[in-house]
């Protein structure tokens, strides 16, 4: 087996047994990236020399000692670019580490490489990047999903052992599903957002992309916890997320939400997810049919709340503080206008306009306030469901990865890509996707993801449930043709 196809856990074992050194690991990884990334374009930039310095002094006895981890280009790493895949941040370099980066470094990991994304994390295909789209390693004529498409593709293509992404409405789970990796969106408040470029502050959460469930637990161990720099991070104790792995599923109740098995979902996806649910039954879990009646409102509510918050968060990109500044402005106001006109791409502008509209006086009550009320109903649906079941099983996406260019002229169709992931962000609960099969389309194998949704701060039980499935199947071992 190639070194770069190893899981984080397997790599650690080799590092601790001194079969390989951290600088050797980094060199193999760089060679693999040079070989495959021209076809994938998962990375926007990398600083090999900075990473090598960290590798040379890495302590392999630490929890993630000597393990390189790729980072979505929306999370600040001191001294590195952080573009959010936007022209408006071209040339900007971070002067501090995000809390998750400080924590990764404290655990011995080496942040290495900046992953491509949809501009400011707005999108479901990574086609909204100002610096070119990322391709799916299973079929390079298809999208990897988004917005964290780069973070998903590099893990799937063995150009990274693991990566970090962010999930506002599905941006970890949907690309992980399309690329065949494990993607975890932690509970809102589990992981600090300090140093993450904000998209929608009440929905954003950082989480890991990995090759296995155990790796997901290892990364979550490292990045979780209360942070005085983020007042929305909570002081819930951080358990060892690997502790419950390997246990059986006796007594576990899984809910199958009626509203997630609907007409219009790709028949191959539906079949794979139903087969996975039967597999859970054979592992001893009890399957219970449940209802989340407000599901149909999730996409509408999301595009009001997320755009409203984005319009406020993106106000700071004015050409004064960081990144791009337009030339030849007549006065300060003109400079703001020109900088934003030149710096933001079409999707970002669309969202700022929509968000400003729903917050404007006269429309606030009809849109924003009403959306907040429906958000409460969506949260209550989950609270009620979790009185009956331990976790919820559903498809991650209604479809497999679509072709590059397929949705570009239809934003509404693109927004539906997250129909099954958005509600978890609105409710603040945790969610995970793991590979559960393949569809065959035009002779190509395309990954299908199974989504598990869990109670707030019950990531440990979600990981345990995911691990039981992973241990008894081999979907996660299959590698893309790239
Ligand atoms: N696709 C959704 C959007 O475009 C979700 C993005 C995300 O989770 N960052 O907003």
Coordinates of C-alpha atoms and ligand atoms in Angstrom, one line a residue:
X1 CA 0.0 0.0 0.0
X2 CA 1.2 3.5 -0.9
X3 CA 2.2 5.6 2.1
X4 CA -0.2 8.4 1.1
X5 CA -3.2 6.0 1.0
X6 CA -2.9 5.3 4.7
X7 CA -5.4 6.5 7.3
X8 CA -4.2 8.9 10.0
X9 CA -4.3 6.1 12.5
X10 CA -2.2 3.7 10.3
X11 CA 0.3 6.5 9.5
X12 CA 0.7 7.3 13.2
X13 CA 1.6 3.7 13.9
X14 CA 4.4 3.8 11.3
X15 CA 5.6 7.1 12.6
X16 CA 5.7 5.8 16.2
X17 CA 7.5 2.6 15.2
X18 CA 10.0 4.8 13.3
X19 CA 9.3 3.0 10.1
X20 CA 9.0 6.5 8.5
X21 CA 9.9 10.0 9.7
X22 CA 7.7 13.1 9.5
X23 CA 9.9 14.8 6.8
X24 CA 9.7 11.6 4.7
X25 CA 5.9 11.6 5.0
X26 CA 5.7 15.2 3.9
X27 CA 8.0 14.5 0.9
X28 CA 5.9 11.5 -0.2
X29 CA 2.8 13.6 0.1
X30 CA 4.3 16.4 -1.9
X31 CA 5.3 13.9 -4.6
X32 CA 1.7 12.5 -4.7
X33 CA 0.3 16.1 -4.9
X34 CA 2.6 16.9 -7.8
X35 CA 1.5 13.8 -9.6
X36 CA -2.3 14.0 -9.2
X37 CA -3.3 17.6 -8.3
X38 CA -2.9 18.9 -11.9
X39 CA -5.9 16.7 -12.7
X40 CA -7.9 17.5 -9.5
X41 CA -7.0 21.1 -8.5
X42 CA -7.8 20.5 -4.9
X43 CA -5.1 22.9 -3.6
X44 CA -4.9 26.6 -4.1
X45 CA -1.5 26.9 -2.5
X46 CA 1.1 25.0 -0.3
X47 CA 4.1 26.1 1.7
X48 CA 6.3 23.1 1.7
X49 CA 9.3 24.7 3.4
X50 CA 7.2 25.9 6.3
X51 CA 5.6 22.5 6.7
X52 CA 9.0 20.8 6.5
X53 CA 10.3 22.9 9.4
X54 CA 7.4 21.7 11.5
X55 CA 8.0 18.1 10.3
X56 CA 11.6 18.2 11.3
X57 CA 10.8 19.1 14.9
X58 CA 7.5 17.0 15.1
X59 CA 7.0 14.9 18.3
X60 CA 5.4 11.7 17.1
X61 CA 4.3 10.8 20.6
X62 CA 1.7 13.5 20.5
X63 CA -1.9 12.6 19.5
X64 CA -1.4 13.7 15.8
X65 CA 2.4 14.0 15.9
X66 CA 3.9 14.4 12.5
X67 CA 0.6 14.1 10.6
X68 CA 0.1 16.6 7.8
X69 CA -3.4 18.0 7.5
X70 CA -4.8 20.1 4.6
X71 CA -6.9 23.2 5.4
X72 CA -9.8 24.8 3.6
X73 CA -8.7 28.2 2.4
X74 CA -11.1 30.0 4.8
X75 CA -9.3 29.0 8.0
X76 CA -6.4 31.3 9.0
X77 CA -2.9 29.8 9.4
X78 CA -0.2 32.2 10.5
X79 CA 2.0 33.4 7.6
X80 CA -0.1 31.7 4.9
X81 CA -2.5 33.0 2.3
X82 CA -6.2 32.8 3.2
X83 CA -8.2 33.8 0.1
X84 CA -11.7 32.2 0.7
X85 CA -11.3 31.5 -3.1
X86 CA -12.1 35.2 -3.7
X87 CA -10.3 37.9 -5.6
X88 CA -11.1 40.3 -2.8
X89 CA -8.6 38.4 -0.6
X90 CA -6.0 37.8 -3.2
X91 CA -2.6 38.6 -1.8
X92 CA -3.8 38.6 1.8
X93 CA -1.7 36.6 4.3
X94 CA -2.9 35.7 7.8
X95 CA -1.0 37.0 10.8
X96 CA -2.5 34.6 13.3
X97 CA -3.6 31.0 13.7
X98 CA -7.3 30.1 14.0
X99 CA -8.0 28.3 17.2
X100 CA -8.4 24.9 15.4
X101 CA -4.9 25.5 13.9
X102 CA -3.4 26.2 17.3
X103 CA -5.0 23.1 18.6
X104 CA -3.8 20.9 15.6
X105 CA -0.3 22.2 16.1
X106 CA -0.5 21.6 19.9
X107 CA -1.5 18.0 19.0
X108 CA 1.6 17.7 16.8
X109 CA -0.1 17.9 13.4
X110 CA 1.3 19.9 10.5
X111 CA -1.1 22.2 8.6
X112 CA -0.1 21.7 5.0
X113 CA -1.8 23.0 1.9
X114 CA -4.7 25.4 1.3
X115 CA -7.8 23.7 -0.2
X116 CA -10.0 25.1 -2.9
X117 CA -13.7 26.0 -2.2
X118 CA -16.6 27.9 -3.5
X119 CA -16.0 31.6 -3.0
X120 CA -16.6 32.4 0.7
X121 CA -18.0 28.9 1.1
X122 CA -21.1 29.8 -1.0
X123 CA -22.0 26.9 -3.3
X124 CA -22.3 23.1 -3.7
X125 CA -19.8 22.3 -6.4
X126 CA -16.6 24.3 -5.9
X127 CA -17.3 25.9 -9.3
X128 CA -17.8 29.3 -7.6
X129 CA -14.0 29.5 -6.8
X130 CA -12.4 32.5 -8.4
X131 CA -9.3 30.4 -9.0
X132 CA -10.8 27.5 -11.1
X133 CA -12.9 24.6 -10.1
X134 CA -11.9 21.3 -8.4
X135 CA -12.6 18.0 -10.1
X136 CA -14.0 14.8 -8.6
X137 CA -11.3 12.1 -8.3
X138 CA -13.8 9.4 -9.2
X139 CA -14.6 11.1 -12.5
X140 CA -12.8 14.3 -13.4
X141 CA -15.7 15.5 -15.6
X142 CA -17.8 15.8 -12.4
X143 CA -17.8 18.2 -9.5
X144 CA -16.5 17.2 -6.1
X145 CA -19.4 18.8 -4.3
X146 CA -19.0 22.0 -2.3
X147 CA -18.3 24.3 -0.8
X148 CA -15.4 22.3 0.8
X149 CA -14.8 20.5 -2.5
X150 CA -11.0 20.8 -2.3
X151 CA -10.8 19.4 1.2
X152 CA -12.9 16.4 0.1
X153 CA -11.1 15.8 -3.2
X154 CA -7.6 15.8 -1.7
X155 CA -8.5 13.2 0.9
X156 CA -10.3 11.0 -1.7
X157 CA -7.3 11.3 -4.1
X158 CA -4.8 10.4 -1.4
X159 CA -3.2 13.9 -1.7
X160 CA -4.0 14.4 2.0
X161 CA -4.3 12.1 5.0
X162 CA -7.1 14.3 6.4
X163 CA -8.3 17.8 6.0
X164 CA -10.5 20.5 7.7
X165 CA -13.5 22.1 6.1
X166 CA -16.5 24.1 7.2
X167 CA -20.2 23.3 7.0
X168 CA -22.8 26.1 7.0
X169 CA -25.5 24.1 5.2
X170 CA -23.8 20.9 4.1
X171 CA -20.4 22.0 2.9
X172 CA -18.6 19.1 4.7
X173 CA -21.2 16.4 4.4
X174 CA -22.2 16.9 0.7
X175 CA -18.7 17.0 -0.8
X176 CA -17.5 14.1 1.5
X177 CA -20.5 12.1 0.2
X178 CA -19.7 12.9 -3.5
X179 CA -16.0 12.0 -3.0
X180 CA -16.4 8.9 -0.9
X181 CA -14.9 10.1 2.4
X182 CA -16.0 10.5 6.0
X183 CA -17.2 14.1 6.8
X184 CA -18.3 15.3 10.2
X185 CA -20.1 18.5 11.0
X186 CA -19.9 18.9 14.8
X187 CA -22.6 20.3 17.0
X188 CA -22.8 24.1 16.8
X189 CA -20.5 25.3 19.6
X190 CA -18.4 22.1 19.8
X191 CA -15.5 23.6 17.8
X192 CA -14.3 27.2 18.0
X193 CA -14.9 29.4 14.9
X194 CA -12.2 31.9 15.9
X195 CA -10.1 32.4 12.8
X196 CA -12.7 30.9 10.4
X197 CA -13.7 33.6 7.8
X198 CA -17.4 33.9 8.7
X199 CA -20.1 33.1 6.2
X200 CA -23.2 32.7 8.4
X201 CA -22.2 32.9 12.0
X202 CA -25.1 31.0 13.5
X203 CA -24.7 28.1 11.2
X204 CA -20.9 27.8 10.5
X205 CA -19.0 24.9 12.1
X206 CA -15.5 23.5 11.3
X207 CA -15.1 19.8 11.0
X208 CA -12.8 17.0 9.6
X209 CA -12.7 15.1 6.3
X210 CA -11.0 11.7 6.8
X211 CA -10.7 8.2 5.2
X212 CA -12.1 6.4 8.2
X213 CA -14.4 7.0 11.2
X214 CA -11.6 6.5 13.6
X215 CA -9.6 9.3 12.0
X216 CA -12.7 11.5 12.3
X217 CA -12.7 10.8 16.0
X218 CA -9.0 11.5 16.3
X219 CA -9.3 14.9 14.6
X220 CA -12.4 15.8 16.6
X221 CA -10.5 15.0 19.8
X222 CA -7.9 17.6 18.7
X223 CA -10.1 20.5 17.6
X224 CA -13.0 20.4 20.1
X225 CA -13.6 22.5 23.2
X226 CA -14.5 25.8 24.7
X227 CA -12.5 28.8 23.4
X228 CA -12.5 32.1 25.2
X229 CA -12.0 33.7 21.7
X230 CA -15.4 32.4 20.5
X231 CA -18.3 33.1 22.9
X232 CA -20.5 30.7 21.0
X233 CA -18.2 27.7 21.8
X234 CA -19.6 25.8 24.7
X235 CA -17.9 24.4 27.8
X236 CA -19.2 20.9 27.4
X237 CA -16.6 18.4 28.4
X238 CA -14.6 16.9 25.5
X239 CA -14.7 13.0 25.8
X240 CA -12.2 10.8 24.0
X241 CA -14.2 10.3 20.8
X242 CA -12.4 7.0 20.1
X243 CA -13.5 5.5 23.3
X244 CA -16.8 4.1 22.1
X245 CA -15.5 2.8 18.8
X246 CA -15.7 -0.9 18.3
X247 CA -18.8 -1.4 20.4
X248 CA -21.8 -3.2 19.0
X249 CA -25.2 -1.7 18.3
X250 CA -27.4 -3.6 20.7
X251 CA -30.2 -1.3 22.0
X252 CA -29.5 1.4 19.5
X253 CA -32.5 3.0 17.8
X254 CA -32.2 4.6 14.5
X255 CA -34.9 6.9 13.0
X256 CA -35.7 6.8 9.3
X257 CA -37.4 10.2 8.5
X258 CA -40.2 9.8 6.0
X259 CA -39.4 13.3 4.5
X260 CA -35.9 12.1 3.4
X261 CA -37.1 9.2 1.3
X262 CA -39.1 11.1 -1.3
X263 CA -39.8 11.1 -5.0
X264 CA -37.0 12.7 -7.1
X265 CA -34.2 11.1 -5.3
X266 CA -31.8 9.2 -7.5
X267 CA -33.0 5.5 -7.4
X268 CA -29.4 4.2 -7.0
X269 CA -28.9 6.5 -4.0
X270 CA -32.2 5.5 -2.5
X271 CA -31.4 1.8 -3.0
X272 CA -27.9 2.1 -1.4
X273 CA -29.2 4.0 1.6
X274 CA -32.0 1.5 2.2
X275 CA -29.6 -1.3 1.9
X276 CA -27.4 0.4 4.5
X277 CA -30.4 0.7 6.8
X278 CA -31.1 -3.0 6.4
X279 CA -27.4 -3.6 7.2
X280 CA -27.8 -1.7 10.4
X281 CA -30.8 -3.9 11.3
X282 CA -28.6 -6.9 10.8
X283 CA -26.1 -5.4 13.1
X284 CA -28.7 -5.3 15.9
X285 CA -30.0 -1.7 15.6
X286 CA -33.7 -1.1 15.8
X287 CA -35.1 1.0 12.9
X288 CA -38.0 3.3 13.7
X289 CA -39.9 5.3 11.2
X290 CA -40.1 9.0 12.2
X291 CA -41.3 12.3 10.8
X292 CA -39.6 15.7 10.6
X293 CA -42.6 17.6 9.3
X294 CA -40.9 21.0 8.7
X295 CA -38.2 19.5 6.5
X296 CA -39.7 21.1 3.3
X297 CA -39.1 24.6 4.7
X298 CA -35.4 24.1 5.5
X299 CA -34.0 25.3 2.1
X300 CA -36.1 28.4 2.1
X301 CA -35.4 29.3 5.7
X302 CA -31.6 28.7 5.2
X303 CA -31.4 31.0 2.2
X304 CA -32.9 33.8 4.2
X305 CA -30.9 33.4 7.4
X306 CA -27.6 32.5 5.7
X307 CA -27.7 35.4 3.2
X308 CA -28.8 37.8 5.9
X309 CA -25.8 36.9 8.1
X310 CA -23.5 36.8 5.1
X311 CA -24.5 40.3 4.0
X312 CA -23.4 41.6 7.5
X313 CA -20.2 39.4 7.7
X314 CA -19.0 40.4 4.3
X315 CA -19.4 44.1 4.9
X316 CA -15.8 44.2 6.3
X317 CA -14.3 43.5 2.8
X318 CA -14.0 47.1 1.7
X319 CA -10.5 47.4 0.3
X320 CA -9.3 49.2 3.4
X321 CA -8.3 46.4 5.8
X322 CA -7.1 43.5 3.7
X323 CA -6.7 42.1 0.2
X324 CA -7.6 43.7 -3.0
X325 CA -8.2 47.5 -3.3
X326 CA -9.6 49.0 -6.5
X327 CA -7.5 51.7 -8.3
X328 CA -8.6 55.1 -9.4
X329 CA -11.5 55.7 -7.0
X330 CA -12.8 59.3 -6.7
X331 CA -13.5 59.1 -3.0
X332 CA -13.9 56.5 -0.1
X333 CA -17.4 55.4 -1.0
X334 CA -16.4 55.0 -4.6
X335 CA -13.4 52.9 -3.5
X336 CA -15.7 50.6 -1.4
X337 CA -18.0 50.2 -4.4
X338 CA -15.3 49.5 -7.0
X339 CA -13.4 47.1 -4.7
X340 CA -16.5 45.0 -4.0
X341 CA -17.6 45.1 -7.6
X342 CA -14.2 43.9 -8.8
X343 CA -13.4 41.6 -5.8
X344 CA -16.6 39.5 -5.4
X345 CA -17.9 36.9 -7.8
X346 CA -21.5 36.7 -9.0
X347 CA -22.8 34.2 -6.4
X348 CA -21.4 36.3 -3.5
X349 CA -23.0 39.4 -4.9
X350 CA -26.3 37.6 -5.3
X351 CA -26.2 36.6 -1.7
X352 CA -25.3 40.0 -0.4
X353 CA -28.1 41.6 -2.3
X354 CA -30.6 38.9 -1.1
X355 CA -29.4 39.2 2.5
X356 CA -29.6 43.0 2.5
X357 CA -33.1 42.8 1.1
X358 CA -34.5 40.3 3.7
X359 CA -33.0 42.5 6.5
X360 CA -34.3 45.8 5.1
X361 CA -36.9 47.7 7.0
X362 CA -40.4 46.8 5.7
X363 CA -39.3 43.3 4.7
X364 CA -37.6 42.2 7.9
X365 CA -40.7 40.9 9.6
X366 CA -42.0 39.1 6.5
X367 CA -38.7 37.3 5.7
X368 CA -36.0 37.3 8.4
X369 CA -38.2 37.2 11.5
X370 CA -40.5 34.6 10.0
X371 CA -37.5 32.5 8.9
X372 CA -36.2 32.6 12.5
X373 CA -39.6 31.3 13.7
X374 CA -39.7 28.4 11.2
X375 CA -36.1 27.7 12.2
X376 CA -37.4 27.1 15.8
X377 CA -40.0 24.6 14.4
X378 CA -37.3 22.7 12.5
X379 CA -35.2 22.5 15.7
X380 CA -38.3 21.2 17.6
X381 CA -38.8 18.5 15.0
X382 CA -35.4 17.1 15.9
X383 CA -35.9 17.5 19.6
X384 CA -39.1 15.5 19.3
X385 CA -37.4 12.8 17.1
X386 CA -34.5 12.4 19.5
X387 CA -36.9 11.5 22.3
X388 CA -37.6 8.3 20.3
X389 CA -34.3 7.5 18.6
X390 CA -30.6 7.8 19.3
X391 CA -29.7 8.9 15.8
X392 CA -31.3 9.5 12.4
X393 CA -30.3 7.8 9.1
X394 CA -30.9 9.3 5.7
X395 CA -29.2 10.0 2.4
X396 CA -26.6 12.8 2.5
X397 CA -27.5 14.0 -0.9
X398 CA -30.4 13.2 -3.2
X399 CA -28.0 12.5 -6.1
X400 CA -24.4 11.6 -7.0
X401 CA -21.8 14.1 -8.2
X402 CA -23.1 15.9 -11.2
X403 CA -21.2 17.1 -14.3
X404 CA -19.1 20.3 -14.2
X405 CA -21.2 23.1 -15.7
X406 CA -24.5 21.3 -15.3
X407 CA -26.1 23.7 -12.8
X408 CA -24.2 27.0 -13.4
X409 CA -27.1 28.8 -15.0
X410 CA -29.7 27.7 -12.4
X411 CA -28.9 28.9 -8.9
X412 CA -32.1 27.5 -7.5
X413 CA -31.3 24.0 -8.7
X414 CA -27.9 24.3 -7.2
X415 CA -29.5 25.3 -3.8
X416 CA -31.4 22.0 -3.8
X417 CA -28.1 20.1 -3.6
X418 CA -28.2 20.6 0.2
X419 CA -31.8 19.7 0.8
X420 CA -30.9 16.9 3.2
X421 CA -28.0 18.6 5.0
X422 CA -29.3 22.1 5.7
X423 CA -31.7 21.2 8.5
X424 CA -28.9 20.0 10.8
X425 CA -27.2 23.4 10.6
X426 CA -30.5 25.2 11.3
X427 CA -31.1 23.0 14.3
X428 CA -27.4 23.1 15.5
X429 CA -27.1 19.3 15.8
X430 CA -24.2 17.1 14.7
X431 CA -24.1 15.2 11.4
X432 CA -21.8 12.8 9.7
X433 CA -21.6 11.2 6.3
X434 CA -19.8 7.9 5.4
X435 CA -19.5 5.9 2.2
X436 CA -22.4 3.4 1.7
X437 CA -22.0 2.3 -1.9
X438 CA -21.5 3.3 -5.5
X439 CA -23.8 4.3 -8.3
X440 CA -22.9 3.3 -11.8
X441 CA -23.3 6.2 -14.3
X442 CA -22.1 5.9 -17.8
X443 CA -19.8 3.1 -16.8
X444 CA -18.3 5.2 -14.0
X445 CA -18.4 4.4 -10.3
X446 CA -19.6 7.3 -8.2
X447 CA -19.7 7.3 -4.4
X448 CA -22.9 7.4 -2.3
X449 CA -23.0 8.8 1.2
X450 CA -25.1 7.7 4.2
X451 CA -25.9 10.5 6.6
X452 CA -26.2 10.1 10.3
X453 CA -27.7 12.9 12.4
X454 CA -27.2 13.0 16.2
X455 CA -28.2 14.8 19.3
X456 CA -26.3 17.9 20.3
X457 CA -22.9 17.0 21.7
X458 CA -23.5 13.3 21.1
X459 CA -20.7 13.0 18.4
X460 CA -19.3 10.1 20.4
X461 CA -22.5 8.0 19.8
X462 CA -22.7 9.1 16.1
X463 CA -19.1 8.0 15.6
X464 CA -19.8 4.7 17.3
X465 CA -22.8 4.1 15.1
X466 CA -20.8 5.0 12.0
X467 CA -17.9 2.9 13.0
X468 CA -20.1 -0.2 13.4
X469 CA -21.2 0.1 9.8
X470 CA -17.7 0.9 8.5
X471 CA -16.1 -2.1 10.2
X472 CA -18.6 -4.5 8.6
X473 CA -18.4 -3.1 5.0
X474 CA -15.6 -2.2 2.7
X475 CA -16.9 0.8 0.7
X476 CA -14.4 3.1 2.5
X477 CA -11.4 0.9 1.3
X478 CA -12.1 1.5 -2.4
X479 CA -9.9 4.2 -4.0
X480 CA -10.7 6.4 -7.0
X481 CA -9.1 5.7 -10.4
X482 CA -7.1 9.0 -10.4
Ligands
LIG1 N1 -24.3 24.9 -0.5 C1 -24.8 25.7 0.6 C2 -24.6 27.2 0.3 O1 -24.3 27.4 -0.8 C3 -24.0 25.4 1.9 C4 -22.6 26.0 1.9 C5 -21.9 25.7 3.1 O2 -22.2 24.8 3.9 N2 -20.8 26.5 3.3 O3 -24.8 28.0 1.0

